GROMACS .gro file of C-alpha atoms in nm:
model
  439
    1UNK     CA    1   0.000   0.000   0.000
    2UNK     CA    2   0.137   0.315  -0.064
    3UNK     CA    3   0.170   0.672   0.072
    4UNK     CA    4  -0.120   0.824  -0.122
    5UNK     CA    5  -0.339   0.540  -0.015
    6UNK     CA    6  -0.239   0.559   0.359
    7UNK     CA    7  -0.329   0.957   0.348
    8UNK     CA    8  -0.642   0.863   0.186
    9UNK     CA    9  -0.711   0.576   0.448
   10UNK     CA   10  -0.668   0.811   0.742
   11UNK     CA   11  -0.889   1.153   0.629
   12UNK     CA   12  -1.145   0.864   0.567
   13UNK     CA   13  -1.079   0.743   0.932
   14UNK     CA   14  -1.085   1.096   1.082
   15UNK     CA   15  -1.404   1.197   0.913
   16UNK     CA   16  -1.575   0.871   0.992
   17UNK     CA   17  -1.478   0.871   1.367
   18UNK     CA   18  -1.622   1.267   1.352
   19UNK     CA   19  -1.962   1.162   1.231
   20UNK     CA   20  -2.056   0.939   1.501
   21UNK     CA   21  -1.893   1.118   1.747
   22UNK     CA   22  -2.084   1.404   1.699
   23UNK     CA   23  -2.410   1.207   1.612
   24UNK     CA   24  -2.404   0.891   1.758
   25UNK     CA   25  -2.181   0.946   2.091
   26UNK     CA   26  -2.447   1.067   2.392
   27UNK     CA   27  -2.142   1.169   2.606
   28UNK     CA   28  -1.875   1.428   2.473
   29UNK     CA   29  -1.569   1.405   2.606
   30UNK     CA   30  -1.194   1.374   2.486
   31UNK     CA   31  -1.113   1.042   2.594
   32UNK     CA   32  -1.476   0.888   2.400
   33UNK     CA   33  -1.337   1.118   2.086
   34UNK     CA   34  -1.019   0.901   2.134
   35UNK     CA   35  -1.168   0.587   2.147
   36UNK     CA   36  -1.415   0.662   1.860
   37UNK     CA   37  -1.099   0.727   1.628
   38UNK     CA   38  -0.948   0.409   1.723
   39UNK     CA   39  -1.252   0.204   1.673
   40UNK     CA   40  -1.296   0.414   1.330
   41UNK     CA   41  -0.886   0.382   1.269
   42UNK     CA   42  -0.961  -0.023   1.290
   43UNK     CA   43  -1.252  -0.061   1.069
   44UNK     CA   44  -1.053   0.169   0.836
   45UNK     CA   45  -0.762   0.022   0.811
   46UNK     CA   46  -0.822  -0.341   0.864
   47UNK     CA   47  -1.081  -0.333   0.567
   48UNK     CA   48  -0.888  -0.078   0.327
   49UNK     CA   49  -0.582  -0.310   0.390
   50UNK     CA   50  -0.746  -0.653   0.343
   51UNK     CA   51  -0.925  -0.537   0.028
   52UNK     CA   52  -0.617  -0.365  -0.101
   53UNK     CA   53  -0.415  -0.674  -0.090
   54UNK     CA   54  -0.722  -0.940  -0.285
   55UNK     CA   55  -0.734  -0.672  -0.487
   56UNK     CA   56  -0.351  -0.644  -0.582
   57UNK     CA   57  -0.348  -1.051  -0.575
   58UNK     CA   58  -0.586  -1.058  -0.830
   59UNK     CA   59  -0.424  -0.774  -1.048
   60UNK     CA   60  -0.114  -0.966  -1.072
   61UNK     CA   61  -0.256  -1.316  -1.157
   62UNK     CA   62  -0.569  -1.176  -1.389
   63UNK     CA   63  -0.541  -0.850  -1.613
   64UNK     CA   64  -0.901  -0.639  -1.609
   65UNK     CA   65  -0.805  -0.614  -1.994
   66UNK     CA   66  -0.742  -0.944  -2.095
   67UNK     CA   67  -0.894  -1.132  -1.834
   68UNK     CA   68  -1.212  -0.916  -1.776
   69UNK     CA   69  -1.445  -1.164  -1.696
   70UNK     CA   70  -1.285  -1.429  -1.506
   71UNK     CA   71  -1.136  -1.096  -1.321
   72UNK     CA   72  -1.443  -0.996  -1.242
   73UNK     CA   73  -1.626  -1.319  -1.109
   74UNK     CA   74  -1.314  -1.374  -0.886
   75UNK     CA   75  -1.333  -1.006  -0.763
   76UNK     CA   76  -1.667  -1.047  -0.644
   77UNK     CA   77  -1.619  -1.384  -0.462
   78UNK     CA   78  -1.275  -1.253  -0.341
   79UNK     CA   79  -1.465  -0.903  -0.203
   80UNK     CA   80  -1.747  -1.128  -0.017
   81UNK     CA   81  -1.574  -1.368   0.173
   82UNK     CA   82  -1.325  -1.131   0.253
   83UNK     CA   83  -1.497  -0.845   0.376
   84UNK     CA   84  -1.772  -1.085   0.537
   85UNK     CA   85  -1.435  -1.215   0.702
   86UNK     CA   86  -1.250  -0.914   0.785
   87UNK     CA   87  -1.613  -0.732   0.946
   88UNK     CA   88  -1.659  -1.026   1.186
   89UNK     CA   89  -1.343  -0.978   1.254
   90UNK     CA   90  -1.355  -0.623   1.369
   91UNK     CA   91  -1.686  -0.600   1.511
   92UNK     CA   92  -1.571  -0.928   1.726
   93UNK     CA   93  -1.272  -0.701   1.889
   94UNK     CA   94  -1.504  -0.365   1.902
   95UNK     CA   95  -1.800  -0.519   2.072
   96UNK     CA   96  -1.650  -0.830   2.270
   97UNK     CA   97  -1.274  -0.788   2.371
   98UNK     CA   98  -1.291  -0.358   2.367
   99UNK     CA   99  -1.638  -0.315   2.494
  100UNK     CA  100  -1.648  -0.618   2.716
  101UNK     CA  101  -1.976  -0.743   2.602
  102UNK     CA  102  -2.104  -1.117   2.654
  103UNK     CA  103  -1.987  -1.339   2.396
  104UNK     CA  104  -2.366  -1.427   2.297
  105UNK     CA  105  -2.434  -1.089   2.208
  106UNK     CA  106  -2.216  -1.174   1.910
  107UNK     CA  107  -2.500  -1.361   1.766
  108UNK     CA  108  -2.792  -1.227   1.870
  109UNK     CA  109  -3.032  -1.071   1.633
  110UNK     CA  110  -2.908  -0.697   1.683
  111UNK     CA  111  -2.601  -0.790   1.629
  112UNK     CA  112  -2.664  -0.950   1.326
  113UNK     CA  113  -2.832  -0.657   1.153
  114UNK     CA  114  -2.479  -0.436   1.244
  115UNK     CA  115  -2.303  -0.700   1.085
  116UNK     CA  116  -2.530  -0.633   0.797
  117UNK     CA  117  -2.475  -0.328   0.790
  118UNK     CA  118  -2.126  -0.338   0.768
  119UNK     CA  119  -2.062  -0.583   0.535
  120UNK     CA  120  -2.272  -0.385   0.288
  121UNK     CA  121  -2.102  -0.055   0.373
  122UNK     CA  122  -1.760  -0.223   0.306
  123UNK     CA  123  -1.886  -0.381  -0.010
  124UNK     CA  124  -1.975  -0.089  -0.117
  125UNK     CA  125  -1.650   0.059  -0.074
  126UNK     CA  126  -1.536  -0.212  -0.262
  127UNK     CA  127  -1.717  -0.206  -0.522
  128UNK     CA  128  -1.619   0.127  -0.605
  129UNK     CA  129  -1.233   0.050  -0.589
  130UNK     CA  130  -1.218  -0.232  -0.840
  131UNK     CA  131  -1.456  -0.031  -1.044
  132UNK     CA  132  -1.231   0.230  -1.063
  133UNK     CA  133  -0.925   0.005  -1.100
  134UNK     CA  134  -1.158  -0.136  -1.420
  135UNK     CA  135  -1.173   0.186  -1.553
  136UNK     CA  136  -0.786   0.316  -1.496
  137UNK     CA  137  -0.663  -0.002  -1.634
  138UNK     CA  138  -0.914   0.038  -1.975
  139UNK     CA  139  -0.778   0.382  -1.989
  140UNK     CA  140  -0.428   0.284  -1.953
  141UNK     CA  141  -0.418   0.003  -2.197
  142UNK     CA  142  -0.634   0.208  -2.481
  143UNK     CA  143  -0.371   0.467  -2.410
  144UNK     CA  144  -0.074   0.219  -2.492
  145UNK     CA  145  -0.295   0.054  -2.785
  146UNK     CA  146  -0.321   0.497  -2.924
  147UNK     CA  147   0.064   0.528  -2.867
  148UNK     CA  148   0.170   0.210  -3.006
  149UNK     CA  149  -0.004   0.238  -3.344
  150UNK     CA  150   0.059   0.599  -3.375
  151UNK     CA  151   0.421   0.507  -3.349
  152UNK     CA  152   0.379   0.207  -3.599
  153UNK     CA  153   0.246   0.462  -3.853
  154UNK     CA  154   0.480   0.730  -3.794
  155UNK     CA  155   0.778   0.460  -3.838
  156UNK     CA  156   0.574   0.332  -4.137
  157UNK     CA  157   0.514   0.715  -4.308
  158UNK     CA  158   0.868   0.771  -4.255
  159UNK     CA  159   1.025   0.429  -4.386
  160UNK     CA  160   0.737   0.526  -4.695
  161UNK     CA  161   0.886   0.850  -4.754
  162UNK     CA  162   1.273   0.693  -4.736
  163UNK     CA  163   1.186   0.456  -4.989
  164UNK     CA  164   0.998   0.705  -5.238
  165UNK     CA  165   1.267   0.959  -5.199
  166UNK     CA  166   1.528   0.663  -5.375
  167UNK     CA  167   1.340   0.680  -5.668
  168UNK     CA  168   1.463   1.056  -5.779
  169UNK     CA  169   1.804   1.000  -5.751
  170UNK     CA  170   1.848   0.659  -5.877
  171UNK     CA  171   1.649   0.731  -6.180
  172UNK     CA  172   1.817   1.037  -6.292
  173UNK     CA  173   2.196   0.818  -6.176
  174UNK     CA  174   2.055   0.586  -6.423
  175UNK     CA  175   1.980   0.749  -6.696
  176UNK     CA  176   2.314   1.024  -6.697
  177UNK     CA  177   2.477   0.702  -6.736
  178UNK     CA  178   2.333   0.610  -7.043
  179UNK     CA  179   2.323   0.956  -7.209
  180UNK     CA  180   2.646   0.935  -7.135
  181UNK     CA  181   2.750   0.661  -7.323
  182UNK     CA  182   2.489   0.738  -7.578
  183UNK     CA  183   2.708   1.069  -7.637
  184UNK     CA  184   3.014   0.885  -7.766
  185UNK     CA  185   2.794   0.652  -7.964
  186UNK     CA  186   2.574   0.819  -8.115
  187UNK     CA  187   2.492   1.224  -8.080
  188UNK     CA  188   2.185   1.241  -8.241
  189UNK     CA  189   2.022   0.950  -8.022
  190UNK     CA  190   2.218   1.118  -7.758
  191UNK     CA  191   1.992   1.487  -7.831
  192UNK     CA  192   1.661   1.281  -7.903
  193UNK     CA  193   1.710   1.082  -7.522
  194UNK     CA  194   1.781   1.420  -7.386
  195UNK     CA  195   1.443   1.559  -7.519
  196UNK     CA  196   1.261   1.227  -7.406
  197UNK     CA  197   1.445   1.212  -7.109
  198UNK     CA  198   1.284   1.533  -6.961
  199UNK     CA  199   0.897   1.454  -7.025
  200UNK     CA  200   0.952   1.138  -6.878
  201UNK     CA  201   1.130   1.312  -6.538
  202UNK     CA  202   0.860   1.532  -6.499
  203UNK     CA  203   0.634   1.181  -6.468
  204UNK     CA  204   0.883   1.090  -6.203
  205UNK     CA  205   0.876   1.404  -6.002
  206UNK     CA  206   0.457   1.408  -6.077
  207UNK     CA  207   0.417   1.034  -5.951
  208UNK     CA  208   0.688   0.921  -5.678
  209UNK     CA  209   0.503   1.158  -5.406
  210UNK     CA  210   0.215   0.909  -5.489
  211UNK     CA  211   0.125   0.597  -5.258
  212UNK     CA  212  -0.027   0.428  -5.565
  213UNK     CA  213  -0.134   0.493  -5.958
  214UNK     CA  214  -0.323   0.333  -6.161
  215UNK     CA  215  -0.212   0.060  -6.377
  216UNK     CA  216  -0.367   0.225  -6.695
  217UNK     CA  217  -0.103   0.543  -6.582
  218UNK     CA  218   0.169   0.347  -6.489
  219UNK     CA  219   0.139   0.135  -6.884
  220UNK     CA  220   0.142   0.476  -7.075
  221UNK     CA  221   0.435   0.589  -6.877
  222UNK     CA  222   0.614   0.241  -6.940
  223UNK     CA  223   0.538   0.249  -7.268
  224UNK     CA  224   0.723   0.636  -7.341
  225UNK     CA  225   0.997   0.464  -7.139
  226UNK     CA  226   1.052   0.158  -7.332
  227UNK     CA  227   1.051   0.442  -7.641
  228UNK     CA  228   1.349   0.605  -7.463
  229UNK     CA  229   1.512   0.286  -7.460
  230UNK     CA  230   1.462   0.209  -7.826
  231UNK     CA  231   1.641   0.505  -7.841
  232UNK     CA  232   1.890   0.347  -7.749
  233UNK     CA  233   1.872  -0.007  -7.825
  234UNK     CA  234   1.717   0.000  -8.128
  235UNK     CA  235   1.641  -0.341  -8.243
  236UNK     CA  236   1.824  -0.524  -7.988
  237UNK     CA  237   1.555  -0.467  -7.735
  238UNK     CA  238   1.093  -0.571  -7.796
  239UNK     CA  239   0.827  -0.514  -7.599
  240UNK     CA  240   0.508  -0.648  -7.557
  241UNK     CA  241   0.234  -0.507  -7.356
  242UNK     CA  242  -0.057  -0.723  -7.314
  243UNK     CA  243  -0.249  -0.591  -6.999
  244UNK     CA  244  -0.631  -0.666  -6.968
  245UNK     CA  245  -0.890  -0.423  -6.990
  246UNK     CA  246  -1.066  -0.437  -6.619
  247UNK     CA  247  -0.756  -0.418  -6.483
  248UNK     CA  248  -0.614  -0.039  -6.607
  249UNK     CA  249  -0.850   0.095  -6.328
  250UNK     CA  250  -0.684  -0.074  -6.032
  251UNK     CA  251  -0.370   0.053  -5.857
  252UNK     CA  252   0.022  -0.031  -5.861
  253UNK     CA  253   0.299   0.155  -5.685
  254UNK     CA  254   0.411   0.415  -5.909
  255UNK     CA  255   0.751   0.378  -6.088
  256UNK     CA  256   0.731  -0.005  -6.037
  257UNK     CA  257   0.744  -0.091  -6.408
  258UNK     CA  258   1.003   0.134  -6.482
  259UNK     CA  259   1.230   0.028  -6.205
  260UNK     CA  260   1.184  -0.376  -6.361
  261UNK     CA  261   1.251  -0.248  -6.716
  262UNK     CA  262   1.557  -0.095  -6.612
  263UNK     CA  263   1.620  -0.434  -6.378
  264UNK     CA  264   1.589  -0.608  -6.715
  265UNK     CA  265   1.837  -0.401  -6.919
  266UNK     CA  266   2.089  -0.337  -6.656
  267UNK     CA  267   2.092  -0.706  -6.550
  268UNK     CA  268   2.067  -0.845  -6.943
  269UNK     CA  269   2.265  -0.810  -7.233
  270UNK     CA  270   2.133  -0.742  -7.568
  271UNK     CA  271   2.236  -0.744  -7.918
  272UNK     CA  272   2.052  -0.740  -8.281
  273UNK     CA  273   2.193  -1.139  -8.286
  274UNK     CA  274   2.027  -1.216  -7.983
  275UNK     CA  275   1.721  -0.944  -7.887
  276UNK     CA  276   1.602  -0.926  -7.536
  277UNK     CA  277   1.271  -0.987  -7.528
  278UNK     CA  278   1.047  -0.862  -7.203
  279UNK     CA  279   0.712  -0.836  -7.180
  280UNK     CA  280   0.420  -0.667  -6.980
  281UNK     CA  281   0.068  -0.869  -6.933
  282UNK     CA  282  -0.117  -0.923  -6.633
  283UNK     CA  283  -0.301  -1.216  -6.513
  284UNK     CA  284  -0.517  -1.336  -6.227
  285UNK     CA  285  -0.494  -0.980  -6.056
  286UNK     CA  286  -0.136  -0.964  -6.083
  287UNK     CA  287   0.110  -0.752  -6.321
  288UNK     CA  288   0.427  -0.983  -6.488
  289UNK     CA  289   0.720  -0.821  -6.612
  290UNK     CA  290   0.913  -1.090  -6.802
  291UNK     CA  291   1.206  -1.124  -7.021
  292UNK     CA  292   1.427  -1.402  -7.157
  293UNK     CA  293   1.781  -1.448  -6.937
  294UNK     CA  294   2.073  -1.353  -7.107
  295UNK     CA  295   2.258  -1.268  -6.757
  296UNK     CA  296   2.579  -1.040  -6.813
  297UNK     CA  297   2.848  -1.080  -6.597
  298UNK     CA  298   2.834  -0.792  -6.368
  299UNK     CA  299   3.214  -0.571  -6.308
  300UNK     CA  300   3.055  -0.447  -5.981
  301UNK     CA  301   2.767  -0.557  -5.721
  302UNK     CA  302   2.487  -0.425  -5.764
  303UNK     CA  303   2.285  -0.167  -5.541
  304UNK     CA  304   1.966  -0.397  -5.559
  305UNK     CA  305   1.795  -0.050  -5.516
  306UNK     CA  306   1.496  -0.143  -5.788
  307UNK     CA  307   1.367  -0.467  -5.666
  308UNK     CA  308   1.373  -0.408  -5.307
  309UNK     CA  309   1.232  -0.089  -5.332
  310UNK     CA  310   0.897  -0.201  -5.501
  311UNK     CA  311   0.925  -0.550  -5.246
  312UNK     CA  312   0.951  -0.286  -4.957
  313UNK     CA  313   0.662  -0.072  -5.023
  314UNK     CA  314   0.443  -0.340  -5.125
  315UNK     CA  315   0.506  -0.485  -4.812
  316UNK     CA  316   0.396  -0.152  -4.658
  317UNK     CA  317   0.057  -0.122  -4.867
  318UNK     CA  318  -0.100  -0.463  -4.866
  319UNK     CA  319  -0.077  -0.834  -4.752
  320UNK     CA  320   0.022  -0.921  -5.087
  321UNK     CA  321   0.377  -1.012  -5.198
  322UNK     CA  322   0.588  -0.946  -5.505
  323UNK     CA  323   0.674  -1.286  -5.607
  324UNK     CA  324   1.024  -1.304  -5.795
  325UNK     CA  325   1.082  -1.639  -6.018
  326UNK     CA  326   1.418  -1.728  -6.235
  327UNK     CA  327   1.496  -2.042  -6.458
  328UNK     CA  328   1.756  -2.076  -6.671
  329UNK     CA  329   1.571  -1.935  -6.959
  330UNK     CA  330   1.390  -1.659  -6.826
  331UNK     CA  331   1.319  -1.406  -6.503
  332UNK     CA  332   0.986  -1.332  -6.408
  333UNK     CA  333   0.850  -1.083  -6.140
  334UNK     CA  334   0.452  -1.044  -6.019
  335UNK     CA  335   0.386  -0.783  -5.833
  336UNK     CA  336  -0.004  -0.763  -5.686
  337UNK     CA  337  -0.267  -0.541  -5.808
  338UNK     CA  338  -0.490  -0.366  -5.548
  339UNK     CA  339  -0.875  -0.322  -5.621
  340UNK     CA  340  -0.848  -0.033  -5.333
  341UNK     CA  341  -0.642   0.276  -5.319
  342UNK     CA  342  -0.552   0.233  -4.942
  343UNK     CA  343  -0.208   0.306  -4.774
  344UNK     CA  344   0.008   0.227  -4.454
  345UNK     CA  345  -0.045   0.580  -4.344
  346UNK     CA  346  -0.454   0.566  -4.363
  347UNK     CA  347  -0.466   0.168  -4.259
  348UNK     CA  348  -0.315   0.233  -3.859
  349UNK     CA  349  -0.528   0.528  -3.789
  350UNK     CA  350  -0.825   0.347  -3.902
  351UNK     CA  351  -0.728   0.041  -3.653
  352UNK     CA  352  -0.645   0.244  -3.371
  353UNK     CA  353  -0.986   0.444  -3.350
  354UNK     CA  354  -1.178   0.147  -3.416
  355UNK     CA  355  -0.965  -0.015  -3.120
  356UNK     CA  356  -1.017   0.291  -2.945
  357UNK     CA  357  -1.413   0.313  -2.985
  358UNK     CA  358  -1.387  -0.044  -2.885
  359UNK     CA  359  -1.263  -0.002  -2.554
  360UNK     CA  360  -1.493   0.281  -2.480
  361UNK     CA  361  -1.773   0.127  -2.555
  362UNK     CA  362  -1.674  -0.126  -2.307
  363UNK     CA  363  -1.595   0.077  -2.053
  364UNK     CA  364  -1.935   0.235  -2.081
  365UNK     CA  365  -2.103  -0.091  -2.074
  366UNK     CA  366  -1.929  -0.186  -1.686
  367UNK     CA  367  -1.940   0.159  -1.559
  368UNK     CA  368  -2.312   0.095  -1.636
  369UNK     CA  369  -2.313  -0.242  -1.437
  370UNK     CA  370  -2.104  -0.099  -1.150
  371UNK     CA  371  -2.332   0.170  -1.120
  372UNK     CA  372  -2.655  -0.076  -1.086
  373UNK     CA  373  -2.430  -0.318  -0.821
  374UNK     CA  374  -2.352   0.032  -0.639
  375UNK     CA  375  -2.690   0.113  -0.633
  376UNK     CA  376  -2.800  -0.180  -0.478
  377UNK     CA  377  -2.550  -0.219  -0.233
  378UNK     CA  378  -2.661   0.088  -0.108
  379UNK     CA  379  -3.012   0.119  -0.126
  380UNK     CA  380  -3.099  -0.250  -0.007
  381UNK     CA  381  -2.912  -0.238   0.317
  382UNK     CA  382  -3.078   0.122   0.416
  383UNK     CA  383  -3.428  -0.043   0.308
  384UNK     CA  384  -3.353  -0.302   0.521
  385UNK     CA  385  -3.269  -0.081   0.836
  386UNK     CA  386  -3.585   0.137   0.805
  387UNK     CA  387  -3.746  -0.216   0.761
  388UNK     CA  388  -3.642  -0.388   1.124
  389UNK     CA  389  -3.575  -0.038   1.221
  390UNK     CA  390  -4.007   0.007   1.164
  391UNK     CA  391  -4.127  -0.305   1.151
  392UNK     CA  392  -3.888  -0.613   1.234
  393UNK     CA  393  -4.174  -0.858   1.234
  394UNK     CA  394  -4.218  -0.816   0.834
  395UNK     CA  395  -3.969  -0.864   0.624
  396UNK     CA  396  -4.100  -0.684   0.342
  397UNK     CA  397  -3.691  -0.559   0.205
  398UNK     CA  398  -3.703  -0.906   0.089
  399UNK     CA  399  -3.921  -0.878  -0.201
  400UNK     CA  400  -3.743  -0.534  -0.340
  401UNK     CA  401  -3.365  -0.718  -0.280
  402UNK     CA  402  -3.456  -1.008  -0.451
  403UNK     CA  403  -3.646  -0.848  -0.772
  404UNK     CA  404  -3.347  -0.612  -0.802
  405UNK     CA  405  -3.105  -0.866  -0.761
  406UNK     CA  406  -3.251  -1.089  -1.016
  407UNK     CA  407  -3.215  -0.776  -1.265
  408UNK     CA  408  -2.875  -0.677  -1.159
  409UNK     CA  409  -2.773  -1.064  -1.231
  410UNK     CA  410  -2.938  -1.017  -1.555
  411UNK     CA  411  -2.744  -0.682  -1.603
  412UNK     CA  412  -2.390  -0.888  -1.519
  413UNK     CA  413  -2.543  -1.184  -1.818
  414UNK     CA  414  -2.553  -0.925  -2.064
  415UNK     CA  415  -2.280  -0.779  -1.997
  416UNK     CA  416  -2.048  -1.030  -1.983
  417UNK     CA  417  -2.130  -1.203  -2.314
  418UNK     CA  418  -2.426  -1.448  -2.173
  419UNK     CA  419  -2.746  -1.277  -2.218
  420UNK     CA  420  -2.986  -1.142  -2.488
  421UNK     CA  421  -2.716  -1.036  -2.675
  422UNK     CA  422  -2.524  -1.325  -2.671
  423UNK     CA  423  -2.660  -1.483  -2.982
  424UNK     CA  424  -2.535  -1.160  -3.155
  425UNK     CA  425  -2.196  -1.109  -2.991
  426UNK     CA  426  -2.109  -1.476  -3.135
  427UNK     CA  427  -2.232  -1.372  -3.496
  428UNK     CA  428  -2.025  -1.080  -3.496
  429UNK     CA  429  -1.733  -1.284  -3.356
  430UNK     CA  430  -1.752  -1.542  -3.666
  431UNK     CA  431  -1.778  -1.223  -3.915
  432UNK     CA  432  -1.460  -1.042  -3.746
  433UNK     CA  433  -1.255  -1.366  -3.739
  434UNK     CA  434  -1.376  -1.456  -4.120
  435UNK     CA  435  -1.271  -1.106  -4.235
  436UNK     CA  436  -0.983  -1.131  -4.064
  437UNK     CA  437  -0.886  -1.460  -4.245
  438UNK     CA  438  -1.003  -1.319  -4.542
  439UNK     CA  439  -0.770  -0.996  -4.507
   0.00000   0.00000   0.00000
C-alpha cells in the first residue's frame, strides 16, 4: 500500500470517527473522541488493507483487460468472503474484547443486523475501488494501444517516404549514365534521349510523391519509357504489352514498371543477334514483367535499389507479396494489383480508432453495471434498516432485494457475453474472425 493510499485511508478514518462522534456518541468528552478514532482507525484500516491486498493478488494473476471476466467473477467472490471475514473480525474485537460485552451478544439478532450493515457498507467501498481500478486499467491500456499504433504509422510514413525519396536520384543516376554513353555513340540518339528524357522526369517528379497509380497510368508511362530505350537499343531490345482491360483501373505503386525495365536491361545483355525480349501482361490480378535471361556478368555488385524498393513498399501497402521467379531461360517478377487505393499511413489510424471506440464502448457498458451493483449495495441495506428499524416482524426488504437482484444478475449476463445479446456477440465474432482470415 502506498503513501497516497495511507493519506487517503486516514482523512477517511478521521471523518468517519467525527460523524458518530458528533451524532451517535451521547457523552462528549476527549477520551470517547479518542476511542471513537481508534474504533474508526480499525474498521478503516483493517478493511482498506485486506481489500487492497485481494485486490492487488488478483491484479497480478488476472489483467481487467485481458482477463475481464474471469477478473471480475473472482473479484466479487474474493470481495465477499473477505470483507464478510474481515467485518466479523472487527466488530468481534469492538463489541467483545474492547467493549467487554457477553460473547452471545455476538449472535444475537441486533447484532446480526450491524453486521449487515457493515458488510454492505464495506462492499460498497469495494465495489467502487475495483470499479475504478476497471476503468484506470481500460484507460491505460487504450492509451498504450493509441501510442503504439501511432508510433507504428509514424515509423511506417517515414520508412514510406525513405523509400519514395530513392526513386529521384536513382532514376536520374541511371539514366546520366546512359546519355552518357549514348554521347560517344551516337549524338543524335544522344539529343533525341535528352528531349525524351525530360517529359519522362517530370512523370517521375509528378508520380513518386504518390502511394499508388493506376495501372492504366503506370502502362502509358512504361510504354514512353521503353521508347526512350529504343532510343537506345534499337532493335536489340521488344516489348510487348498485353495488360487486360478491367484491370487499367486498379492501382500499382508508381515507378514499379520502370524500375523492372531498367532491372531487365541493366541485368541483361542485348544485341541485334540475340534481342532481349520482355514483356508486360497481367493475369489473375497480378502484373508480370518478363524477359528471356541472357545474364551479363556484372564488373561491380549491384545496389539492388529497384527490386527491393517495389518489395519494400508493397510490403507496406497490402498483404500481398511481389513474387520473384528465375529459370535458366527466363526471369519473371509479379507484383499484386490492389482493387483499393488504401495506404500504410490511412490503414493504422483506421485500426487504432476502431480499437479505441472499442474499448470505450466497453468501458461504458461496466461503468453501467457498476453503477446498478452500487446502487444496490446501497439502497438495499438502508431499506432493510428502516425495515427492522419500523417493523422487524415483516420482512417486506425481501421482495425489493430479490427483484433487483434478479435484474442486476441479468445486467452482469448481458454484460459479460451471456445474455440477450449473446446470440449476436457470437455472430459478430464469426464475421470479425472470417474477415480477418479473409484480409
Amino acid at each position: 500500500m502506498n503513501r497516497k493510499s495511507l493519506i487517503t485511508i486516514s482523512w477517511i478514518t478521521f471523518f468517519i470517527g467525527t460523524v458518530i462522534f458528533v451524532f451517535f456518541t451521547p457523552v462528549k468528552t476527549f477520551q470517547n473522541y479518542l476511542v471513537t478514532m481508534v474504533i474508526s482507525a480499525l474498521y478503516s484500516f483493517t478493511i482498506a488493507v485486506g481489500n487492497g491486498l485481494i485486490n492487488d493478488y488478483l491484479n497480478k494473476k488476472y489483467s481487467w483487460v485481458e482477463n475481464t471476466r474471469k477478473r471480475t467473477i473472482l473479484g466479487i467472490i474474493g470481495t465477499l468472503l473477505v470483507n464478510v471475514v474481515l467485518v466479523f473480525f472487527c466488530n468481534y474485537l469492538n463489541f467483545i474484547i474492547f467493549q467487554h460485552r457477553n460473547s452471545a451478544y455476538f449472535f444475537s439478532g441486533a447484532m446480526g443486523t450491524s453486521n449487515w450493515l457493515t458488510i454492505n457498507v464495506a462492499l460498497l467501498i469495494s465495489a467502487i475501488l475495483h470499479a475504478k481500478g476497471f476503468v484506470e486499467a481500460w484507460k491505460s491500456s487504450t492509451k498504450q494501444e493509441v501510442v503504439q499504433q501511432k508510433l507504428i504509422a509514424k515509423s511506417a510514413n517515414a520508412q514510406f517516404e525513405s523509400l519514395k525519396n530513392q526513386l529521384d536520384p536513382h532514376f536520374l543516376f541511371n539514366s546520366l549514365n546512359v546519355l552518357s554513353s549514348l554521347i560517344d555513340e551516337n549524338p543524335g540518339q544522344a539529343q533525341r534521349f535528352t528531349a525524351s528524357m525530360s517529359k519522362i522526369y517530370r512523370y517521375v517528379l509528378e508520380q513518386k510523391d504518390k502511394e499508388l497509380v493506376t495501372v492504366e497510368e503506370e502502362i502509358n508511362f512504361a510504354k514512353t519509357y521503353c521508347d526512350l530505350l529504343k532510343t537506345r537499343f534499337e532493335d536489340s531490345v521488344s516489348f510487348d504489352f498485353n495488360v487486360n482491360e478491367k484491370d487499367l483501373k486498379s492501382y500499382v505503386v508508381p515507378l514499379s514498371l520502370q524500375l523492372l525495365l531498367e532491372n531487365c536491361i541493366k541485368h541483361n545483355f542485348a544485341t541485334s543477334s540475340k534481342p532481349l525480349h520482355i514483356k508486360i501482361y497481367s493475369e489473375n490480378g497480378n502484373l508480370f514483367i518478363e524477359n528471356n535471361l541472357q545474364q551479363r556478368e556484372q564488373v561491380k555488385e549491384s545496389a539492388g535499389i529497384g527490386l527491393a524498393n517495389i518489395v519494400q513498399r508493397y510490403s507496406l501497402l497490402t498483404k500481398q507479396n511481389v513474387f520473384i521467379e528465375k529459370s535458366a531461360t527466363f526471369f519473371r517478377v509479379k507484383i499484386p494489383i490492389l482493387t483499393q487505393k488504401t495506404t500504410a499511413m490511412t490503414t493504422q489510424p483506421s485500426q487504432e480508432s476502431m480499437a479505441y471506440q472499442r474499448a470505450a464502448k466497453r468501458v461504458e457498458e461496466l461503468k453501467g453495471f457498476y453503477s446498478n451493483l452500487i446502487s444496490y449495495c446501497l439502497v438495499i441495506p438502508f431499506l432493510a434498516f428502516i425495515n427492522l428499524y419500523t417493523s422487524p416482524q415483516y420482512l417486506w426488504f425481501v421482495w425489493p432485494m430479490l427483484g433487483w437482484g434478479f435484474g442486476l444478475s441479468m445486467h452482469a449476463l448481458k454484460v459479460y457475453g451471456i445474455g440477450k445479446n449473446w446470440e449476436e456477440k457470437q455472430i459478430q465474432k464469426i464475421l470479425d474472425r472470417d474477415h480477418s482470415k479473409n484480409s
